[in-house]
Coordinates of C-alpha atoms in Angstrom, one line a residue:
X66 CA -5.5 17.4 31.6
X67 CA -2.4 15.3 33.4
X68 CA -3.0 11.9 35.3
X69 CA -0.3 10.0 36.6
X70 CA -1.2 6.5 37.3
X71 CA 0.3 4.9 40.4
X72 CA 2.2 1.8 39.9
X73 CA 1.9 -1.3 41.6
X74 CA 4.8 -1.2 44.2
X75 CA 6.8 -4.1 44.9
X76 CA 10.2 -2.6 46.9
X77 CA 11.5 -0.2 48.3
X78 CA 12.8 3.1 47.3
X79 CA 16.7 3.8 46.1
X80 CA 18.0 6.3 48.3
X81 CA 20.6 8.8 46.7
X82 CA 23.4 7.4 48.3
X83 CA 22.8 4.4 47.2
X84 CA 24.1 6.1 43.6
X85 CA 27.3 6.5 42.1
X86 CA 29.0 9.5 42.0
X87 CA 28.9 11.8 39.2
X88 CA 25.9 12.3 36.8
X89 CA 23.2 9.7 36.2
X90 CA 23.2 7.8 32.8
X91 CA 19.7 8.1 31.3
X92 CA 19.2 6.4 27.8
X93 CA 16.1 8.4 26.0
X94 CA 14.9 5.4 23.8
X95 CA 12.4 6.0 20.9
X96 CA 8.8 6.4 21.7
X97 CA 6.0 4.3 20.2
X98 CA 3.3 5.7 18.4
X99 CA -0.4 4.1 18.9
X100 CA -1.7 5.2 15.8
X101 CA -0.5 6.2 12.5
X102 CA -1.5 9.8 13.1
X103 CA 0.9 10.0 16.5
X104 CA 3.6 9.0 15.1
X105 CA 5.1 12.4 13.9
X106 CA 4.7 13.5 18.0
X107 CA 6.4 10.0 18.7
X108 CA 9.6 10.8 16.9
X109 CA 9.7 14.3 18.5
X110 CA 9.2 13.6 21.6
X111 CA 12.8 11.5 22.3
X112 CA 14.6 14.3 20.5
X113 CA 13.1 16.9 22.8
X114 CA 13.8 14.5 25.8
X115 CA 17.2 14.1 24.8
X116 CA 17.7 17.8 24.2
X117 CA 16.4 18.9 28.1
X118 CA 17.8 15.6 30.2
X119 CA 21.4 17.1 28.3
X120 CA 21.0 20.1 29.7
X121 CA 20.0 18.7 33.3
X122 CA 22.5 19.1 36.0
X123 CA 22.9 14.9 37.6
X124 CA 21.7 13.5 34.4
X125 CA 23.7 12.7 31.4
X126 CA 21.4 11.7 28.4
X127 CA 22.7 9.0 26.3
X128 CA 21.0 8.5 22.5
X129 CA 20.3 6.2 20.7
X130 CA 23.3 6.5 18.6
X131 CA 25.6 5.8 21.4
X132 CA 24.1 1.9 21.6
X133 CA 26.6 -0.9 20.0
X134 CA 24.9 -2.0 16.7
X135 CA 22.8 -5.3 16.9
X136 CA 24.1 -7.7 14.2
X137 CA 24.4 -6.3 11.2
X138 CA 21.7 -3.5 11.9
X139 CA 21.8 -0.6 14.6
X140 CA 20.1 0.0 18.2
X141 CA 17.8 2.5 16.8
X142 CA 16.5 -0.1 14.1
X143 CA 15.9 -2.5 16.7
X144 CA 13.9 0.2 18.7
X145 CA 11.9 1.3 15.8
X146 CA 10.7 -2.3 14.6
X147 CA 10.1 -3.3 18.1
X148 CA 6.5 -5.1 18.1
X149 CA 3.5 -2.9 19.1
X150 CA 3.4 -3.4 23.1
X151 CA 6.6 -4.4 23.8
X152 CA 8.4 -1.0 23.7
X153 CA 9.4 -1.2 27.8
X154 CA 11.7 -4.6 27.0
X155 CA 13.1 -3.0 23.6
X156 CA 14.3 -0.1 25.8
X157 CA 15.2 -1.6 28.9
X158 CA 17.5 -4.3 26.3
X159 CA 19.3 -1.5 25.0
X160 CA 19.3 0.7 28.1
X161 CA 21.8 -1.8 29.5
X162 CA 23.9 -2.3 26.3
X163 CA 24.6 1.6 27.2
X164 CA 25.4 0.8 30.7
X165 CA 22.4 3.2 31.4
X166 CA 21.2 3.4 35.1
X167 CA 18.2 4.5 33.8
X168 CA 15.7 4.7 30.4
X169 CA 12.7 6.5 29.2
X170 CA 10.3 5.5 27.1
X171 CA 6.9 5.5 26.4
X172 CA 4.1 5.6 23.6
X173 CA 1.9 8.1 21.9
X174 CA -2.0 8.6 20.8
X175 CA -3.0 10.7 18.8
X176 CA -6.9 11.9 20.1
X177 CA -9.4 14.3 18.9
X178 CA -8.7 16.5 21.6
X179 CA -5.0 16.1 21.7
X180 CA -2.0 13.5 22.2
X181 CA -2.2 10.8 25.1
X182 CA 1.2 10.5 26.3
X183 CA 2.2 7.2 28.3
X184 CA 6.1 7.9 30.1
X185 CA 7.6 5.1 31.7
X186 CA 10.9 5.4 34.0
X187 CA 12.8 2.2 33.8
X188 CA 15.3 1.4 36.3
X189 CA 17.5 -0.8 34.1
X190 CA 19.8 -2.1 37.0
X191 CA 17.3 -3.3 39.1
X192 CA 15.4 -4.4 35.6
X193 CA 12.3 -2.8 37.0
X194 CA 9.8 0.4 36.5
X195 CA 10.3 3.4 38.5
X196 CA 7.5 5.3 37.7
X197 CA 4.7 5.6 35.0
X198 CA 2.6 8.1 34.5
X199 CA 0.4 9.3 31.6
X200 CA -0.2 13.4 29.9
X201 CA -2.7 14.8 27.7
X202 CA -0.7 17.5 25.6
X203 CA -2.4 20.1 23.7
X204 CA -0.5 21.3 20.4
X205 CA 2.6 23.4 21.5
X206 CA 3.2 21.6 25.2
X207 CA 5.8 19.1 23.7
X208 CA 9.0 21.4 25.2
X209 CA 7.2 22.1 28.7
X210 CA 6.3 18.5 28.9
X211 CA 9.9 17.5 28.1
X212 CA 11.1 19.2 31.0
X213 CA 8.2 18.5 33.2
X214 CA 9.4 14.6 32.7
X215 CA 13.0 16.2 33.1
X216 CA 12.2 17.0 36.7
X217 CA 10.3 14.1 37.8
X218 CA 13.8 11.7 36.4
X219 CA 15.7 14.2 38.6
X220 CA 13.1 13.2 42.1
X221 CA 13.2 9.2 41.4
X222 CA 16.7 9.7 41.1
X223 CA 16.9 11.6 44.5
X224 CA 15.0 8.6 46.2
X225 CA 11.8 11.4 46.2
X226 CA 10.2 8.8 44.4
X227 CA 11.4 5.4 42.7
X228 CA 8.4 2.9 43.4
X229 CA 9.2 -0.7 41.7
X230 CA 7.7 -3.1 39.1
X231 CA 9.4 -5.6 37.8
X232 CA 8.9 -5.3 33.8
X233 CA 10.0 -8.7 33.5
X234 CA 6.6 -10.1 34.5
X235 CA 7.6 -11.8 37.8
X236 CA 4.8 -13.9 39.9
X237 CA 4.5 -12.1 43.2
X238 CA 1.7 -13.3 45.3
X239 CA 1.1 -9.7 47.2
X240 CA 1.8 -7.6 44.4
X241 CA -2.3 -6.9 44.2
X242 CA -2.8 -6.5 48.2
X243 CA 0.4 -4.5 48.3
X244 CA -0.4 -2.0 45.5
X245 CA -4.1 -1.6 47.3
X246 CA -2.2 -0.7 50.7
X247 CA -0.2 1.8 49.4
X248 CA -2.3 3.1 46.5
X249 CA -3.1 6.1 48.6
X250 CA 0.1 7.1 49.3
X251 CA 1.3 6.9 45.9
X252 CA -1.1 8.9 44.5
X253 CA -0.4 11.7 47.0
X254 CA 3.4 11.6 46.1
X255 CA 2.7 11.3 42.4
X256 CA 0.4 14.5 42.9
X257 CA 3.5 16.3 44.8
X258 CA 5.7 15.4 41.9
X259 CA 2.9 16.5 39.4
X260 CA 3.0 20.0 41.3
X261 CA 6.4 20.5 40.5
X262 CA 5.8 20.6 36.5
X263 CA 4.2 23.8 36.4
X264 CA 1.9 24.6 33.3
X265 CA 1.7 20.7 32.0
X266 CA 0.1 19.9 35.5
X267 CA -2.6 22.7 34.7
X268 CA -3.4 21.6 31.1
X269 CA -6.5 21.4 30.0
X270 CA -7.9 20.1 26.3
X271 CA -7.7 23.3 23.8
X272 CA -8.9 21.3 21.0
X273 CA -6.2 21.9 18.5
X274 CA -4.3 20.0 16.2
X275 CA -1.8 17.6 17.1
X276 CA 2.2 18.7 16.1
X277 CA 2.8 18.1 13.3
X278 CA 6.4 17.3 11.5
X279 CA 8.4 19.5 9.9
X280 CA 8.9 18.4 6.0
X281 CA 12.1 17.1 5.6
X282 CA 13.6 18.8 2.2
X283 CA 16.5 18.1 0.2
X284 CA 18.3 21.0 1.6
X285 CA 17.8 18.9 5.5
X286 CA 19.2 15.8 3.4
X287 CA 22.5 17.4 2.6
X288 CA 22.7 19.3 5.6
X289 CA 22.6 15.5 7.0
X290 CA 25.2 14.0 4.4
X291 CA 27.8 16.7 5.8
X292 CA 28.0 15.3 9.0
X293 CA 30.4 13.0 10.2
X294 CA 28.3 11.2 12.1
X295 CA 26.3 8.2 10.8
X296 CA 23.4 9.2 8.2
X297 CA 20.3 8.8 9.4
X298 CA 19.1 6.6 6.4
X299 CA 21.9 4.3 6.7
X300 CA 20.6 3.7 10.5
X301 CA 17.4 2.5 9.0
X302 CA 18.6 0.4 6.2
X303 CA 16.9 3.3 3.4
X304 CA 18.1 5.2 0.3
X305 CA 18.1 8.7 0.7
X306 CA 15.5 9.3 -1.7
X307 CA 13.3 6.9 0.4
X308 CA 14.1 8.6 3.6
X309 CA 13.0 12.1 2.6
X310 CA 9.7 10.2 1.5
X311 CA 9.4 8.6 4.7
X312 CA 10.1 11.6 6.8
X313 CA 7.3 13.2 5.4
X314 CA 5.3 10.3 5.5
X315 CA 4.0 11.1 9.3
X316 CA 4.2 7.2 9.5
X317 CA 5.9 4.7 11.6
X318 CA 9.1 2.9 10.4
X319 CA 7.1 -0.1 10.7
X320 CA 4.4 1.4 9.0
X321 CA 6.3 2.5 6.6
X322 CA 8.1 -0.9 5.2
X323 CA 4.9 -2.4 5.4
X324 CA 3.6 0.2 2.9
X325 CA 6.9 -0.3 0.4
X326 CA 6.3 -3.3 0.7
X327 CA 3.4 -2.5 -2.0
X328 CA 2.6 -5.7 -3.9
X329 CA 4.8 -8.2 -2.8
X330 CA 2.9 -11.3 -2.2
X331 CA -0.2 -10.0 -2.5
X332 CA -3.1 -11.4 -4.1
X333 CA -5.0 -8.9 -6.1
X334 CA -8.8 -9.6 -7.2
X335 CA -9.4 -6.5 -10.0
X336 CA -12.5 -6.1 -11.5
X337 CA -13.6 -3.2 -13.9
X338 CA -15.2 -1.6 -17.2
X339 CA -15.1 0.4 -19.4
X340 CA -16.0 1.9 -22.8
X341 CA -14.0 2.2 -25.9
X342 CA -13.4 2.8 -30.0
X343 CA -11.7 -0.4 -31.6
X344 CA -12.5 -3.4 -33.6
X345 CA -15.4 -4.6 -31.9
X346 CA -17.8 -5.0 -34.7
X347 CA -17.8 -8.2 -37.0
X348 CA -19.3 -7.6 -40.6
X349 CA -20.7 -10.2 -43.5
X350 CA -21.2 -9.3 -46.7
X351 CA -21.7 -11.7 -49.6
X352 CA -22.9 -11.1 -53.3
X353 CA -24.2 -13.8 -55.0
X354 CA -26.3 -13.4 -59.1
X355 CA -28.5 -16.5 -60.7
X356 CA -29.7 -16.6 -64.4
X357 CA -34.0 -16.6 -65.0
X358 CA -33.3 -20.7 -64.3
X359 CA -32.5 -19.7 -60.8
X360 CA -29.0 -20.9 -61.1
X361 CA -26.2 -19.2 -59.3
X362 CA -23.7 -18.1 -61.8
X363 CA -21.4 -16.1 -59.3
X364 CA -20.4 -15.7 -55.5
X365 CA -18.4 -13.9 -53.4
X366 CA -18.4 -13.4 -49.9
X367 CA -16.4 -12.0 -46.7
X368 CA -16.1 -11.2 -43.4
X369 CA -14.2 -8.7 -41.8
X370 CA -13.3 -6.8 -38.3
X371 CA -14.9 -3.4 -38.4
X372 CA -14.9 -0.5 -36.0
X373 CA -17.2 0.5 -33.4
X374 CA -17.5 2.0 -29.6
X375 CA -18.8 -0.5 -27.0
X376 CA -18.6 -1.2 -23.6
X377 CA -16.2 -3.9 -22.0
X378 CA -15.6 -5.4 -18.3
X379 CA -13.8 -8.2 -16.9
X380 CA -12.3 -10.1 -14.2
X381 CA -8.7 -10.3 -13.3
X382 CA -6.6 -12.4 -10.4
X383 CA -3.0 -11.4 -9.8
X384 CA -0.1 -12.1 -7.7
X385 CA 2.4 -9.5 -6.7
X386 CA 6.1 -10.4 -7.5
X387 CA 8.0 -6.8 -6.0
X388 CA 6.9 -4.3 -4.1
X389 CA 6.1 -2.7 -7.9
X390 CA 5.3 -5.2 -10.0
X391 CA 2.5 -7.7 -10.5
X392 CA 1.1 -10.4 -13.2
X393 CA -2.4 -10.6 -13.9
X394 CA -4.6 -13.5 -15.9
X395 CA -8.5 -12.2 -16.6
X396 CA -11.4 -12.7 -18.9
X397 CA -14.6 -10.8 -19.9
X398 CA -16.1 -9.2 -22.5
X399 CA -16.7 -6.9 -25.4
X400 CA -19.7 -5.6 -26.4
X401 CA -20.0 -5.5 -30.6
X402 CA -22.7 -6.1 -33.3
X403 CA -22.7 -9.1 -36.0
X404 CA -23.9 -6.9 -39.4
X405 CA -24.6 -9.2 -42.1
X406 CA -25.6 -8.0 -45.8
X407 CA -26.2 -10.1 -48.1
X408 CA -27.2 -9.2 -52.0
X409 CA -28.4 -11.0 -54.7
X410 CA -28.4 -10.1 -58.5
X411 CA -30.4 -11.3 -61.3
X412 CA -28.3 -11.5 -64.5
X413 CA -29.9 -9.2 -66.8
X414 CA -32.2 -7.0 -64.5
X415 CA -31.4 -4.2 -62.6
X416 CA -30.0 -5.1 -59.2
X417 CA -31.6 -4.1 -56.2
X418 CA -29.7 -2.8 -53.0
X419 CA -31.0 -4.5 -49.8
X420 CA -30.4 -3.7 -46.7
X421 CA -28.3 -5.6 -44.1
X422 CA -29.4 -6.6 -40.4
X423 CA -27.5 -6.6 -37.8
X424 CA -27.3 -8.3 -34.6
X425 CA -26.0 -8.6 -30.6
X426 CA -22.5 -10.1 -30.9
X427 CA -20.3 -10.1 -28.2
X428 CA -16.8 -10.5 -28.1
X429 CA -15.4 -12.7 -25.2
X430 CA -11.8 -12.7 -24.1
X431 CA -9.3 -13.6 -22.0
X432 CA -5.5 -12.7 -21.1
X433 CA -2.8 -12.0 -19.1
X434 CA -1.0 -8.7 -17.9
X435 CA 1.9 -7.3 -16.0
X436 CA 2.1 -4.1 -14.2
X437 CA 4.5 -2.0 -13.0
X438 CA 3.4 1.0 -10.0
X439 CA 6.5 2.9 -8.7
X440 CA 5.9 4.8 -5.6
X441 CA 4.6 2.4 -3.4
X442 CA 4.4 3.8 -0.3
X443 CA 1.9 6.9 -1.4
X444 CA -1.6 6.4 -1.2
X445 CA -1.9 7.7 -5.3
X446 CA 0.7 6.3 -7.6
X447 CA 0.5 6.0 -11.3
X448 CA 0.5 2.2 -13.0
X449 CA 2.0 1.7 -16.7
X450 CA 1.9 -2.1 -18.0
X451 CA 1.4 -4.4 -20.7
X452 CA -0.8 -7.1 -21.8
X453 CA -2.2 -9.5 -24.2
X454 CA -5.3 -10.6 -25.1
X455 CA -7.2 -12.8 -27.5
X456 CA -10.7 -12.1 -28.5
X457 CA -13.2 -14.6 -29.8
X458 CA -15.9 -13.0 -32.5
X459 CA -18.9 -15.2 -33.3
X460 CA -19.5 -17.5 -36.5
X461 CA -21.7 -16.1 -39.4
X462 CA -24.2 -19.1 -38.5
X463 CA -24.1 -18.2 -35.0
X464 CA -26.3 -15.2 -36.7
X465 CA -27.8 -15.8 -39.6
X466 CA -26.9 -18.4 -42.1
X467 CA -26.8 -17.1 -45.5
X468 CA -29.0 -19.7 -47.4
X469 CA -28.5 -23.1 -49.1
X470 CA -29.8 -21.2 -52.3
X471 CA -27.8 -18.5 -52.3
X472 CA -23.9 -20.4 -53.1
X473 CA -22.3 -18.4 -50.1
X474 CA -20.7 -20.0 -47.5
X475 CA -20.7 -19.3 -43.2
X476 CA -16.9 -18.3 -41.8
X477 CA -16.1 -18.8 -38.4
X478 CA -15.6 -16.2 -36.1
X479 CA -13.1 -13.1 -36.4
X480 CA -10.7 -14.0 -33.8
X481 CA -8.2 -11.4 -32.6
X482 CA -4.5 -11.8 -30.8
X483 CA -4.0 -8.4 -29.4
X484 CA -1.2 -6.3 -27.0
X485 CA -2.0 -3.5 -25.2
X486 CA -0.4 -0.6 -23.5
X487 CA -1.6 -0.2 -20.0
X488 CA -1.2 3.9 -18.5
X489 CA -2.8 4.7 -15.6
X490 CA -3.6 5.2 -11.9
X491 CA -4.4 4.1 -8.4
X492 CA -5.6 5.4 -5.4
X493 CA -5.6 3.4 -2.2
X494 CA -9.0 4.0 0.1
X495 CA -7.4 1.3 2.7
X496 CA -5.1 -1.4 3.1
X497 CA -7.8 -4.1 1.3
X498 CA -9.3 -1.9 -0.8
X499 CA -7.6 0.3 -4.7
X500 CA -9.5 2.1 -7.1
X501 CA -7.8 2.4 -10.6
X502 CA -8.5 3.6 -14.0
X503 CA -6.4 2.8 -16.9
X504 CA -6.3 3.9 -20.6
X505 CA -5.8 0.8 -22.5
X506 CA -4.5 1.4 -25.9
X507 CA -4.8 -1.9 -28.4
X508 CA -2.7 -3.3 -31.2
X509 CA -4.1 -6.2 -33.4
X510 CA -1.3 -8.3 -34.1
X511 CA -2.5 -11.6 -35.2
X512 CA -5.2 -14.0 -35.4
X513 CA -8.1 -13.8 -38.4
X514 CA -8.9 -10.5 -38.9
X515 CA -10.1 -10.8 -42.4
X516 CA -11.7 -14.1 -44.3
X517 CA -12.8 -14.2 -47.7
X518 CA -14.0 -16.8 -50.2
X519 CA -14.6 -17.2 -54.1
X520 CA -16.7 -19.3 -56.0
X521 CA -16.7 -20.7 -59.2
X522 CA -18.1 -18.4 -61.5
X523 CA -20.0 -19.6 -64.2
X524 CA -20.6 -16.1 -65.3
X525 CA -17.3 -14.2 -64.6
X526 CA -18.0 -11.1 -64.1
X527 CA -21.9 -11.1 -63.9
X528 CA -21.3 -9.4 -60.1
X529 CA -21.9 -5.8 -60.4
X530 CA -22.5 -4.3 -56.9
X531 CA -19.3 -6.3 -55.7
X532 CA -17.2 -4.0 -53.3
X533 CA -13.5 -5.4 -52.1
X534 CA -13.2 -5.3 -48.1
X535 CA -10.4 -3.3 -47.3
X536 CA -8.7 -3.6 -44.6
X537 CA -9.6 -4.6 -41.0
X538 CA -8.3 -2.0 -38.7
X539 CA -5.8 -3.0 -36.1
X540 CA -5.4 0.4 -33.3
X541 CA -8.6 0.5 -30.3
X542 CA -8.2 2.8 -26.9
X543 CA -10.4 2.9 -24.3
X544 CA -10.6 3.6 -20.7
X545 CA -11.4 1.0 -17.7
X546 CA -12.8 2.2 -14.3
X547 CA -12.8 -0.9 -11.8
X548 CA -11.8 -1.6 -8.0
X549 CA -9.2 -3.9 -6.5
X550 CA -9.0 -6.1 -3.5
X551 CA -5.5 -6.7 -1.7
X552 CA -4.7 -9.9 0.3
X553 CA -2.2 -11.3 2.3
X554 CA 1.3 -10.0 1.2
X555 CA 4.4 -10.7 3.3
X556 CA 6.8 -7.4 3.3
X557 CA 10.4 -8.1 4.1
X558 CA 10.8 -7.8 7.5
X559 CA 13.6 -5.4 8.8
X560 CA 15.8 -7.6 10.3
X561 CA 17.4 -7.4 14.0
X562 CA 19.4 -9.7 16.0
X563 CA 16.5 -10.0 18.8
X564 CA 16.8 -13.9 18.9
X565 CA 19.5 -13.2 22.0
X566 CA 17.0 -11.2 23.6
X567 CA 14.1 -13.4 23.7
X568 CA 15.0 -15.0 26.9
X569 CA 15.8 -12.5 29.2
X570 CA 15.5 -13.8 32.7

């Protein structure tokens, strides 16, 4: 339902012929939205204003458009980055840039049961506010509202009402004792004036929806380049492309930029896992034979980067660099298996296959990584990057050594230098907190795949189970599954020429 509030009253009323001739200039300024979820009512609500004070007789509405630019950047760029809280000074500043006798603004909240709607008159000659009062709309009560606040300009313009405080926080001593004195008899002309707005007055909560905004197409876009008048992207320092985004957004212009702002600045803690098919898996395999005097008359040996599946996680810190681009560094691990075979021959006899064991290796890494998320500003956006890693594979004796008796030797590990292509996704559950999963596809480029080693035979030959290695292979994919924590991030500011504001007397 509607309650008007009562203002504390410091002076008297302005009679009407105390006014100028001719129609009253009223600047409609932009409203504030509370919340994120008001903000579509916000920006309707000063069109609709605008719309019914025109049509008013006494009143001539003057937009936003019509103020001088600030600087380098217009009025209604000032209005819409103007801090939370401090709408009533941002309007009464450019009120009198317009030569206004009057302004209207206010702020919005969005509720479960409807919009809370905060209207303050300003009179901007006297630098004071001439009424405030508060409405509860209901979803479809934006137009009757707008003209209910249509006809209560129209009585503190008459002198019907008109009330004082001075928004520039002056000291008065007896502003308390005087607001208690007359509190009654402000109410009761604030409920005559609340008479007089027909069905608003009456409106009780109907539990629906709040309004919301029209999508703004491409069609709306050119319908807007057509005009002679200024675009209204330019007025807001955005492309066009980013405009039709952010008039669908239902967010604040504030809001917005903060949300392109995306990752610049921010620190990003990631942490995931995953599982995958690459070269996980190290493998030793040596082939030694001796003669009946148990001496060994040939060896051969390698060890060599198989494949395998096996899980993987790590750790990654990054800093963001543009709103779409950030560098990582991490570490973690691979999950792989150390299988070692190793067969020995007896020159003359029949040689007997043994089998191999195999063993818990894992691979630990580390690396760095860049990547690139367009669409900042939506809460799901896709993420495509690039990275490198290098992998460290265990030593054969960090296994099993082969033997003093057998002739073969132990190789270090199987380290691998690799690149990786990075698709994927992220979905934002709040302004701390991504999830993401990424397909990371690998590419072995360098580092020691493969190692071998060769004896001196004192038998050529004498090896008959022998089998060459191959080749390692160098292509792994996988997917990773993780979270990621945002912090700090500085978005560039949208910059206004306030600083000759900031002292208003």
């Amino acid at each position: 339902m509607l309650s008007l509030l009562p203002l504390l009253l410091a002076g008297p009323a302005h009679a009407q012929d105390d006014l100028p001739e001719g129609p009253s200039r009223v600047f409609v300024s932009e409203f504030q939205a509370a919340n994120k979820e008001a903000a579509s009512l916000a920006a309707l609500l000063s069109g609709y204003l605008q719309s019914v004070l025109s049509e008013t007789q006494g009143l001539q509405a003057i937009p936003v458009s019509a103020a001088p630019d600030f600087g380098e950047h217009s009025a209604l760029v000032y209005l819409l980055s103007c801090p939370p809280g401090e709408f009533l000074g941002c309007a009464y500043v450019v009120g009198d840039r317009v030569d206004a006798r009057y302004a209207v603004a206010g702020t919005v909240e969005a509720r479960t049961s409807g919009s809370l709607v905060h209207i303050t008159i300003i009179d901007v000659w006297d630098s004071r506010e001439a009424l405030s009062f508060d409405a509860e709309l209901g979803l479809g009560d934006d137009e009757a509202f707008a003209e209910g606040v249509a006809e209560i300009l129209v009585a503190v313009i008459e002198g019907r009402e008109g009330r004082h405080e001075d928004i520039r926080e002056f000291e008065d001593p007896d502003a308390a004792d005087q607001a208690q004195r007359d509190a009654e008899l402000a109410g009761q002309q604030l409920a005559a004036l609340a008479a007089e707005i027909g069905d608003v007055t009456t409106l009780t909560s109907r539990g629906g929806a709040g309004i919301q905004r029209p999508g703004y197409t491409l069609e709306d876009l050119t319908k807007d380049s057509n005009t002679d008048a200024a675009k209204p992207w330019e007025l807001v320092g955005m492309t066009p492309g980013e405009y039709i985004k952010y008039k669908n957004s239902g967010l604040t212009v504030t809001s917005w930029r903060d949300l392109s702002a995306g990752r610049r600045m921010q620190v990003f803690v990631r942490a995931g896992g995953g599982y995958g098919q690459g070269p996980w898996d190290e493998t030793y395999r040596g082939w030694y034979t001796i003669d009946k005097t148990f001496v060994v008359q040939e060896a051969r040996a390698w060890q060599i980067r198989t494949s395998s599946g096996g899980g993987h996680g790590g750790v990654w810190v990054g800093f963001g660099l543009h709103p779409m681009v950030e560098v990582d560094v991490g570490a973690g691990v691979q999950t792989g298996q150390f299988h070692m075979h190793i067969q020995k021959e007896v020159i003359g006899d029949e040689p007997i296959v043994r089998d191999g064991t195999d063993h818990v290796a894992p691979n630990w890494w580390f690396g760095a990584r860049g990547l690139l998320a367009p669409m900042p500003a939506s809460k799901a956006r896709p993420v495509i990057g690039a990275g490198f890693q290098y992998m460290l594979g265990e030593s054969t004796e960090a296994n099993l050594r082969p033997g003093a008796g057998t002739g073969l030797p132990g190789f270090d590990g199987n380290h691998l230098a690799i690149v990786q292509a990075l698709p994927g996704g992220e979905v934002s559950l709040s302004e701390l907190l991504d999830v993401y999963l990424m397909v990371p596809v690998s590419f072995v480029i360098g580092g020691s795949p493969q190692r071998s080693w060769e004896g001196e035979a004192l038998t050529p030959g004498s090896l008959v189970t022998y089998e060459d290695p191959g080749t390692s292979p160098s292509l792994g994919a996988s997917f990773e599954l993780g979270f990621t924590l945002r912090f700090g991030g500085s978005p560039k500011p949208v910059e206004t020429q306030r600083d000759e504001f900031e002292d208003l007397p």
